[in-house]
mmCIF file of N, CA, C and O in Angstrom:
data_model
loop_
_atom_site.group_PDB
_atom_site.id
_atom_site.type_symbol
_atom_site.label_atom_id
_atom_site.label_comp_id
_atom_site.label_asym_id
_atom_site.label_seq_id
_atom_site.Cartn_x
_atom_site.Cartn_y
_atom_site.Cartn_z
ATOM 1 N N MET A 1 25.842 -6.342 26.511
ATOM 2 C CA MET A 1 25.084 -6.341 25.418
ATOM 3 C C MET A 1 26.032 -5.376 24.462
ATOM 4 O O MET A 1 26.264 -4.140 24.917
ATOM 5 N N SER A 2 26.650 -6.053 23.402
ATOM 6 C CA SER A 2 27.260 -5.180 22.443
ATOM 7 C C SER A 2 26.301 -4.113 21.773
ATOM 8 O O SER A 2 25.220 -4.182 21.542
ATOM 9 N N ASP A 3 26.804 -2.990 21.161
ATOM 10 C CA ASP A 3 26.047 -2.154 20.183
ATOM 11 C C ASP A 3 25.402 -2.606 19.219
ATOM 12 O O ASP A 3 24.113 -2.329 18.647
ATOM 13 N N HIS A 4 25.923 -3.668 18.523
ATOM 14 C CA HIS A 4 25.313 -4.479 17.191
ATOM 15 C C HIS A 4 24.142 -5.033 17.661
ATOM 16 O O HIS A 4 23.231 -5.018 16.839
ATOM 17 N N ILE A 5 24.295 -5.711 18.657
ATOM 18 C CA ILE A 5 23.127 -6.578 19.158
ATOM 19 C C ILE A 5 22.078 -5.637 19.585
ATOM 20 O O ILE A 5 20.754 -5.901 19.136
ATOM 21 N N LYS A 6 22.229 -4.402 20.349
ATOM 22 C CA LYS A 6 21.161 -3.511 20.459
ATOM 23 C C LYS A 6 20.746 -2.909 19.490
ATOM 24 O O LYS A 6 19.334 -2.701 19.158
ATOM 25 N N SER A 7 21.207 -2.478 18.406
ATOM 26 C CA SER A 7 20.784 -2.142 17.132
ATOM 27 C C SER A 7 19.944 -3.084 16.192
ATOM 28 O O SER A 7 19.112 -2.728 15.884
ATOM 29 N N GLU A 8 20.474 -4.220 16.362
ATOM 30 C CA GLU A 8 19.535 -5.398 15.726
ATOM 31 C C GLU A 8 18.236 -5.557 16.686
ATOM 32 O O GLU A 8 17.247 -5.939 15.786
ATOM 33 N N LEU A 9 18.179 -5.591 17.529
ATOM 34 C CA LEU A 9 17.044 -5.715 18.454
ATOM 35 C C LEU A 9 16.267 -4.661 18.461
ATOM 36 O O LEU A 9 15.005 -4.790 18.396
ATOM 37 N N SER A 10 16.613 -3.339 18.243
ATOM 38 C CA SER A 10 16.021 -2.275 17.821
ATOM 39 C C SER A 10 15.196 -2.465 16.527
ATOM 40 O O SER A 10 14.102 -2.009 16.438
ATOM 41 N N LEU A 11 15.748 -2.674 15.484
ATOM 42 C CA LEU A 11 15.380 -2.686 14.212
ATOM 43 C C LEU A 11 14.474 -3.935 14.406
ATOM 44 O O LEU A 11 13.079 -3.655 13.937
ATOM 45 N N PHE A 12 14.367 -5.093 14.920
ATOM 46 C CA PHE A 12 13.478 -5.973 15.066
ATOM 47 C C PHE A 12 12.133 -5.765 15.857
ATOM 48 O O PHE A 12 11.065 -5.724 15.417
ATOM 49 N N THR A 13 12.517 -4.884 16.907
ATOM 50 C CA THR A 13 11.387 -4.133 17.779
ATOM 51 C C THR A 13 10.480 -3.116 16.908
ATOM 52 O O THR A 13 9.295 -3.171 16.959
ATOM 53 N N GLU A 14 11.156 -2.503 16.148
ATOM 54 C CA GLU A 14 10.394 -1.363 15.196
ATOM 55 C C GLU A 14 9.709 -2.103 14.220
ATOM 56 O O GLU A 14 8.357 -1.825 14.128
ATOM 57 N N TYR A 15 10.185 -3.172 13.604
ATOM 58 C CA TYR A 15 9.240 -3.980 12.586
ATOM 59 C C TYR A 15 8.014 -4.838 13.294
ATOM 60 O O TYR A 15 6.854 -4.706 12.738
ATOM 61 N N LEU A 16 8.178 -5.103 14.468
ATOM 62 C CA LEU A 16 7.310 -5.755 15.155
ATOM 63 C C LEU A 16 6.288 -5.049 15.457
ATOM 64 O O LEU A 16 4.985 -5.277 15.630
ATOM 65 N N VAL A 17 6.731 -3.759 16.073
ATOM 66 C CA VAL A 17 5.623 -2.714 16.371
ATOM 67 C C VAL A 17 4.831 -2.461 15.209
ATOM 68 O O VAL A 17 3.399 -2.175 15.417
ATOM 69 N N SER A 18 5.392 -2.272 14.273
ATOM 70 C CA SER A 18 4.521 -1.690 12.941
ATOM 71 C C SER A 18 3.703 -3.184 12.582
ATOM 72 O O SER A 18 2.519 -2.718 12.075
ATOM 73 N N LEU A 19 4.267 -3.988 12.618
ATOM 74 C CA LEU A 19 3.266 -5.548 12.305
ATOM 75 C C LEU A 19 2.046 -5.360 13.221
ATOM 76 O O LEU A 19 0.871 -5.588 12.675
ATOM 77 N N LEU A 20 2.228 -5.399 14.704
ATOM 78 C CA LEU A 20 1.266 -5.376 15.321
ATOM 79 C C LEU A 20 0.192 -4.179 15.400
ATOM 80 O O LEU A 20 -0.889 -4.300 15.488
ATOM 81 N N PHE A 21 0.564 -2.818 15.368
ATOM 82 C CA PHE A 21 -0.230 -1.655 14.849
ATOM 83 C C PHE A 21 -1.162 -2.125 13.671
ATOM 84 O O PHE A 21 -2.272 -1.658 13.881
ATOM 85 N N THR A 22 -0.453 -2.434 12.631
ATOM 86 C CA THR A 22 -1.527 -2.527 11.364
ATOM 87 C C THR A 22 -2.216 -3.920 11.707
ATOM 88 O O THR A 22 -3.328 -3.516 10.818
ATOM 89 N N ALA A 23 -2.003 -4.760 12.380
ATOM 90 C CA ALA A 23 -2.773 -6.194 12.463
ATOM 91 C C ALA A 23 -3.799 -5.571 13.348
ATOM 92 O O ALA A 23 -5.188 -6.102 12.955
ATOM 93 N N CYS A 24 -3.707 -4.734 14.526
ATOM 94 C CA CYS A 24 -4.841 -4.550 15.303
ATOM 95 C C CYS A 24 -5.684 -3.252 14.533
ATOM 96 O O CYS A 24 -6.918 -3.756 14.894
ATOM 97 N N LEU A 25 -4.916 -2.555 13.890
ATOM 98 C CA LEU A 25 -6.043 -1.333 13.071
ATOM 99 C C LEU A 25 -6.796 -2.413 12.086
ATOM 100 O O LEU A 25 -8.043 -2.126 12.055
ATOM 101 N N ALA A 26 -6.269 -3.569 11.731
ATOM 102 C CA ALA A 26 -7.057 -4.265 10.498
ATOM 103 C C ALA A 26 -8.396 -4.989 11.021
ATOM 104 O O ALA A 26 -9.338 -5.047 10.603
ATOM 105 N N VAL A 27 -7.738 -5.574 12.232
ATOM 106 C CA VAL A 27 -8.976 -6.397 12.965
ATOM 107 C C VAL A 27 -10.062 -5.263 13.543
ATOM 108 O O VAL A 27 -11.279 -5.641 13.207
ATOM 109 N N PHE A 28 -9.644 -4.155 14.027
ATOM 110 C CA PHE A 28 -10.683 -3.059 14.403
ATOM 111 C C PHE A 28 -11.654 -2.868 13.374
ATOM 112 O O PHE A 28 -12.782 -2.748 13.342
ATOM 113 N N LEU A 29 -11.142 -2.446 12.182
ATOM 114 C CA LEU A 29 -11.642 -2.058 11.109
ATOM 115 C C LEU A 29 -12.568 -3.157 10.564
ATOM 116 O O LEU A 29 -13.604 -2.889 9.994
ATOM 117 N N THR A 30 -12.337 -4.240 10.740
ATOM 118 C CA THR A 30 -12.730 -5.421 10.120
ATOM 119 C C THR A 30 -14.058 -5.798 10.931
ATOM 120 O O THR A 30 -15.174 -6.168 10.709
ATOM 121 N N LYS A 31 -13.917 -5.797 12.159
ATOM 122 C CA LYS A 31 -15.044 -5.839 13.179
ATOM 123 C C LYS A 31 -15.941 -4.830 13.112
ATOM 124 O O LYS A 31 -17.214 -4.943 13.614
ATOM 125 N N SER A 32 -15.539 -3.592 12.967
ATOM 126 C CA SER A 32 -16.472 -2.488 12.926
ATOM 127 C C SER A 32 -17.201 -2.233 11.927
ATOM 128 O O SER A 32 -18.300 -1.230 11.898
ATOM 129 N N THR A 33 -16.828 -2.657 10.771
ATOM 130 C CA THR A 33 -17.727 -2.371 9.430
ATOM 131 C C THR A 33 -18.096 -3.791 8.914
ATOM 132 O O THR A 33 -17.473 -4.855 9.146
ATOM 133 N N ASP A 34 -18.852 -3.500 7.801
ATOM 134 C CA ASP A 34 -19.282 -4.989 6.997
ATOM 135 C C ASP A 34 -18.216 -5.188 6.077
ATOM 136 O O ASP A 34 -18.076 -6.267 6.169
ATOM 137 N N SER A 35 -17.734 -4.193 5.029
ATOM 138 C CA SER A 35 -16.727 -4.518 4.291
ATOM 139 C C SER A 35 -15.490 -3.881 4.909
ATOM 140 O O SER A 35 -15.512 -2.864 5.456
ATOM 141 N N PHE A 36 -14.629 -4.422 4.261
ATOM 142 C CA PHE A 36 -13.148 -3.838 4.747
ATOM 143 C C PHE A 36 -13.115 -2.644 4.312
ATOM 144 O O PHE A 36 -12.753 -2.194 3.057
ATOM 145 N N PRO A 37 -12.857 -1.340 5.024
ATOM 146 C CA PRO A 37 -12.894 0.078 4.591
ATOM 147 C C PRO A 37 -11.148 0.141 4.025
ATOM 148 O O PRO A 37 -10.274 0.727 4.914
ATOM 149 N N TRP A 38 -10.628 -0.289 3.077
ATOM 150 C CA TRP A 38 -9.100 -0.335 2.701
ATOM 151 C C TRP A 38 -8.532 1.178 2.331
ATOM 152 O O TRP A 38 -7.823 1.252 2.841
ATOM 153 N N LEU A 39 -9.376 2.035 2.034
ATOM 154 C CA LEU A 39 -8.997 3.399 1.797
ATOM 155 C C LEU A 39 -8.701 4.111 3.156
ATOM 156 O O LEU A 39 -7.553 4.663 3.274
ATOM 157 N N SER A 40 -9.383 3.854 4.364
ATOM 158 C CA SER A 40 -9.411 4.367 5.294
ATOM 159 C C SER A 40 -8.139 3.745 5.974
ATOM 160 O O SER A 40 -7.141 4.471 6.758
ATOM 161 N N PHE A 41 -7.934 2.449 5.958
ATOM 162 C CA PHE A 41 -6.784 1.905 6.558
ATOM 163 C C PHE A 41 -5.513 2.328 5.759
ATOM 164 O O PHE A 41 -4.487 2.470 6.631
ATOM 165 N N ILE A 42 -5.379 2.456 4.702
ATOM 166 C CA ILE A 42 -4.248 3.099 3.847
ATOM 167 C C ILE A 42 -4.167 4.334 4.141
ATOM 168 O O ILE A 42 -3.026 4.622 4.366
ATOM 169 N N GLY A 43 -4.896 5.279 4.408
ATOM 170 C CA GLY A 43 -4.900 6.607 4.855
ATOM 171 C C GLY A 43 -4.463 6.763 6.108
ATOM 172 O O GLY A 43 -3.463 7.716 6.440
ATOM 173 N N VAL A 44 -4.848 6.073 7.274
ATOM 174 C CA VAL A 44 -4.412 5.929 8.617
ATOM 175 C C VAL A 44 -2.745 5.594 8.425
ATOM 176 O O VAL A 44 -1.939 6.358 9.113
ATOM 177 N N SER A 45 -2.531 4.809 7.703
ATOM 178 C CA SER A 45 -0.992 4.118 7.936
ATOM 179 C C SER A 45 -0.098 5.213 6.977
ATOM 180 O O SER A 45 0.932 5.443 7.472
ATOM 181 N N ILE A 46 -0.536 5.790 6.187
ATOM 182 C CA ILE A 46 0.131 6.809 5.268
ATOM 183 C C ILE A 46 0.507 7.807 6.086
ATOM 184 O O ILE A 46 1.355 8.511 6.232
ATOM 185 N N GLY A 47 -0.855 8.489 6.937
ATOM 186 C CA GLY A 47 -0.519 9.684 7.627
ATOM 187 C C GLY A 47 0.222 9.363 8.920
ATOM 188 O O GLY A 47 0.963 10.335 9.011
ATOM 189 N N LEU A 48 0.281 8.140 9.420
ATOM 190 C CA LEU A 48 1.179 7.847 10.515
ATOM 191 C C LEU A 48 2.386 8.047 10.339
ATOM 192 O O LEU A 48 3.497 8.575 10.671
ATOM 193 N N ALA A 49 2.802 7.466 8.843
ATOM 194 C CA ALA A 49 4.137 7.316 8.496
ATOM 195 C C ALA A 49 4.880 8.743 8.161
ATOM 196 O O ALA A 49 5.889 9.090 8.490
ATOM 197 N N LEU A 50 3.800 9.501 7.567
ATOM 198 C CA LEU A 50 4.189 10.987 7.282
ATOM 199 C C LEU A 50 4.632 11.744 8.817
ATOM 200 O O LEU A 50 5.617 12.744 8.925
ATOM 201 N N MET A 51 3.743 11.574 9.612
ATOM 202 C CA MET A 51 3.955 12.220 10.792
ATOM 203 C C MET A 51 5.123 11.989 11.541
ATOM 204 O O MET A 51 5.860 12.619 11.954
ATOM 205 N N ILE A 52 5.313 10.432 11.549
ATOM 206 C CA ILE A 52 6.659 10.088 12.287
ATOM 207 C C ILE A 52 7.968 10.611 11.235
ATOM 208 O O ILE A 52 8.895 10.864 11.960
ATOM 209 N N SER A 53 7.749 10.508 9.915
ATOM 210 C CA SER A 53 8.969 11.097 9.313
ATOM 211 C C SER A 53 9.068 12.720 9.598
ATOM 212 O O SER A 53 10.523 12.734 9.678
ATOM 213 N N CYS A 54 8.235 13.331 9.599
ATOM 214 C CA CYS A 54 8.397 14.688 9.985
ATOM 215 C C CYS A 54 8.783 14.846 11.594
ATOM 216 O O CYS A 54 9.492 15.778 11.760
ATOM 217 N N TRP A 55 8.515 14.042 12.376
ATOM 218 C CA TRP A 55 8.807 14.276 13.711
ATOM 219 C C TRP A 55 10.346 13.751 13.887
ATOM 220 O O TRP A 55 10.917 14.557 14.648
ATOM 221 N N GLU A 56 10.441 12.701 13.031
ATOM 222 C CA GLU A 56 12.068 12.357 13.185
ATOM 223 C C GLU A 56 13.007 13.201 12.537
ATOM 224 O O GLU A 56 14.294 13.689 13.197
ATOM 225 N N GLN A 57 12.957 14.180 11.638
ATOM 226 C CA GLN A 57 13.628 15.262 11.046
ATOM 227 C C GLN A 57 14.608 14.855 10.486
ATOM 228 O O GLN A 57 15.825 15.631 10.444
ATOM 229 N N LYS A 58 14.933 13.383 10.040
ATOM 230 C CA LYS A 58 15.980 13.141 9.370
ATOM 231 C C LYS A 58 15.668 13.261 7.666
ATOM 232 O O LYS A 58 14.591 12.671 7.434
ATOM 233 N N LYS A 59 16.478 13.696 7.072
ATOM 234 C CA LYS A 59 16.331 13.788 5.490
ATOM 235 C C LYS A 59 16.948 12.667 4.930
ATOM 236 O O LYS A 59 17.805 12.117 5.226
ATOM 237 N N ASN A 60 15.913 11.972 4.172
ATOM 238 C CA ASN A 60 16.139 10.963 3.327
ATOM 239 C C ASN A 60 16.585 9.657 4.213
ATOM 240 O O ASN A 60 17.622 9.157 3.580
ATOM 241 N N GLN A 61 16.203 9.527 5.251
ATOM 242 C CA GLN A 61 16.474 8.238 5.999
ATOM 243 C C GLN A 61 15.005 7.736 6.418
ATOM 244 O O GLN A 61 14.449 8.249 7.348
ATOM 245 N N TRP A 62 14.730 6.747 5.734
ATOM 246 C CA TRP A 62 13.444 5.807 6.305
ATOM 247 C C TRP A 62 13.868 4.851 7.458
ATOM 248 O O TRP A 62 14.814 4.094 7.363
ATOM 249 N N SER A 63 13.027 5.106 8.512
ATOM 250 C CA SER A 63 13.267 4.299 9.602
ATOM 251 C C SER A 63 12.742 2.759 9.238
ATOM 252 O O SER A 63 11.718 2.574 8.419
ATOM 253 N N PHE A 64 13.116 2.076 9.986
ATOM 254 C CA PHE A 64 12.609 0.423 9.646
ATOM 255 C C PHE A 64 11.126 0.481 10.209
ATOM 256 O O PHE A 64 10.259 -0.295 9.670
ATOM 257 N N PHE A 65 10.593 1.660 11.131
ATOM 258 C CA PHE A 65 9.235 1.354 11.337
ATOM 259 C C PHE A 65 8.506 1.725 10.347
ATOM 260 O O PHE A 65 7.348 1.131 10.048
ATOM 261 N N ILE A 66 8.771 2.934 9.803
ATOM 262 C CA ILE A 66 7.988 3.445 8.693
ATOM 263 C C ILE A 66 7.882 2.541 7.434
ATOM 264 O O ILE A 66 6.760 2.428 6.943
ATOM 265 N N THR A 67 8.943 1.962 7.068
ATOM 266 C CA THR A 67 9.092 1.013 6.116
ATOM 267 C C THR A 67 8.155 -0.169 6.219
ATOM 268 O O THR A 67 7.302 -0.608 5.409
ATOM 269 N N GLY A 68 8.269 -0.878 7.546
ATOM 270 C CA GLY A 68 7.517 -1.882 7.802
ATOM 271 C C GLY A 68 6.059 -1.440 8.042
ATOM 272 O O GLY A 68 5.141 -2.255 7.470
ATOM 273 N N LEU A 69 5.729 -0.200 8.347
ATOM 274 C CA LEU A 69 4.255 0.320 8.224
ATOM 275 C C LEU A 69 3.684 0.087 6.947
ATOM 276 O O LEU A 69 2.538 -0.370 6.802
ATOM 277 N N LEU A 70 4.165 0.820 6.136
ATOM 278 C CA LEU A 70 3.828 0.594 4.613
ATOM 279 C C LEU A 70 3.727 -0.553 4.216
ATOM 280 O O LEU A 70 2.659 -0.854 3.496
ATOM 281 N N LEU A 71 4.571 -1.261 4.507
ATOM 282 C CA LEU A 71 4.596 -2.742 3.838
ATOM 283 C C LEU A 71 3.742 -3.523 4.255
ATOM 284 O O LEU A 71 2.866 -4.162 3.410
ATOM 285 N N ASN A 72 3.313 -3.377 5.596
ATOM 286 C CA ASN A 72 2.387 -4.301 6.221
ATOM 287 C C ASN A 72 1.179 -3.617 5.786
ATOM 288 O O ASN A 72 0.058 -4.648 5.739
ATOM 289 N N THR A 73 0.983 -2.343 5.488
ATOM 290 C CA THR A 73 -0.336 -1.956 4.735
ATOM 291 C C THR A 73 -0.636 -2.389 3.714
ATOM 292 O O THR A 73 -1.619 -2.948 3.515
ATOM 293 N N VAL A 74 0.089 -2.633 2.827
ATOM 294 C CA VAL A 74 -0.082 -3.009 1.612
ATOM 295 C C VAL A 74 -0.644 -4.679 1.630
ATOM 296 O O VAL A 74 -1.458 -5.085 0.984
ATOM 297 N N VAL A 75 0.349 -5.565 2.348
ATOM 298 C CA VAL A 75 0.118 -6.899 2.681
ATOM 299 C C VAL A 75 -1.330 -7.047 3.310
ATOM 300 O O VAL A 75 -1.993 -8.195 2.998
ATOM 301 N N TRP A 76 -1.793 -6.455 4.382
ATOM 302 C CA TRP A 76 -2.820 -6.509 5.097
ATOM 303 C C TRP A 76 -4.049 -6.209 4.102
ATOM 304 O O TRP A 76 -5.172 -6.925 4.125
ATOM 305 N N SER A 77 -3.860 -5.233 3.466
ATOM 306 C CA SER A 77 -5.028 -4.667 2.499
ATOM 307 C C SER A 77 -5.176 -5.884 1.271
ATOM 308 O O SER A 77 -6.331 -5.862 1.045
ATOM 309 N N ILE A 78 -4.115 -6.111 0.841
ATOM 310 C CA ILE A 78 -4.422 -7.295 -0.192
ATOM 311 C C ILE A 78 -5.054 -8.397 0.614
ATOM 312 O O ILE A 78 -5.889 -9.173 0.011
ATOM 313 N N ALA A 79 -4.513 -9.143 1.788
ATOM 314 C CA ALA A 79 -5.028 -10.191 2.220
ATOM 315 C C ALA A 79 -6.666 -9.954 2.582
ATOM 316 O O ALA A 79 -7.270 -10.944 2.506
ATOM 317 N N LEU A 80 -6.966 -9.064 3.049
ATOM 318 C CA LEU A 80 -8.131 -8.769 3.565
ATOM 319 C C LEU A 80 -9.399 -8.225 2.671
ATOM 320 O O LEU A 80 -10.434 -8.617 2.690
ATOM 321 N N ASN A 81 -8.630 -8.071 1.336
ATOM 322 C CA ASN A 81 -9.722 -7.737 0.192
ATOM 323 C C ASN A 81 -9.311 -8.831 -0.802
ATOM 324 O O ASN A 81 -9.674 -8.623 -2.059
ATOM 325 N N TRP A 82 -9.018 -10.186 -0.603
ATOM 326 C CA TRP A 82 -8.789 -11.140 -1.519
ATOM 327 C C TRP A 82 -9.908 -11.429 -2.178
ATOM 328 O O TRP A 82 -9.816 -11.462 -3.593
ATOM 329 N N PRO A 83 -10.882 -11.567 -1.606
ATOM 330 C CA PRO A 83 -12.225 -12.011 -2.172
ATOM 331 C C PRO A 83 -12.727 -10.934 -3.212
ATOM 332 O O PRO A 83 -13.481 -11.466 -4.393
ATOM 333 N N LEU A 84 -12.386 -9.769 -3.124
ATOM 334 C CA LEU A 84 -12.915 -8.651 -4.003
ATOM 335 C C LEU A 84 -11.955 -8.783 -5.219
ATOM 336 O O LEU A 84 -12.614 -8.157 -6.294
ATOM 337 N N PHE A 85 -10.801 -9.423 -5.382
ATOM 338 C CA PHE A 85 -10.247 -9.395 -6.534
ATOM 339 C C PHE A 85 -10.698 -10.505 -7.457
ATOM 340 O O PHE A 85 -10.441 -10.592 -8.716
ATOM 341 N N PHE A 86 -11.388 -11.478 -7.106
ATOM 342 C CA PHE A 86 -11.924 -12.492 -8.149
ATOM 343 C C PHE A 86 -13.259 -12.634 -8.011
ATOM 344 O O PHE A 86 -14.121 -12.199 -7.588
#
């Protein structure tokens, strides 16, 4: 396998893991509470993103996992709170 294919698979895997993490966390919070606690959901995702960015110790370089984590958090928060907007 070439290095290009390995890097592409790595990016895809990072995004897929961030999607699965946020989806599982959203399902857990939905099942364990009456109304969706979107502040807790956003707080956990931002906290995890900050911990990973500090752990990587790379300046000004966002990994695909962190970007996917924050993007999926926003999407799941809007999707699960959609009835509250109207």
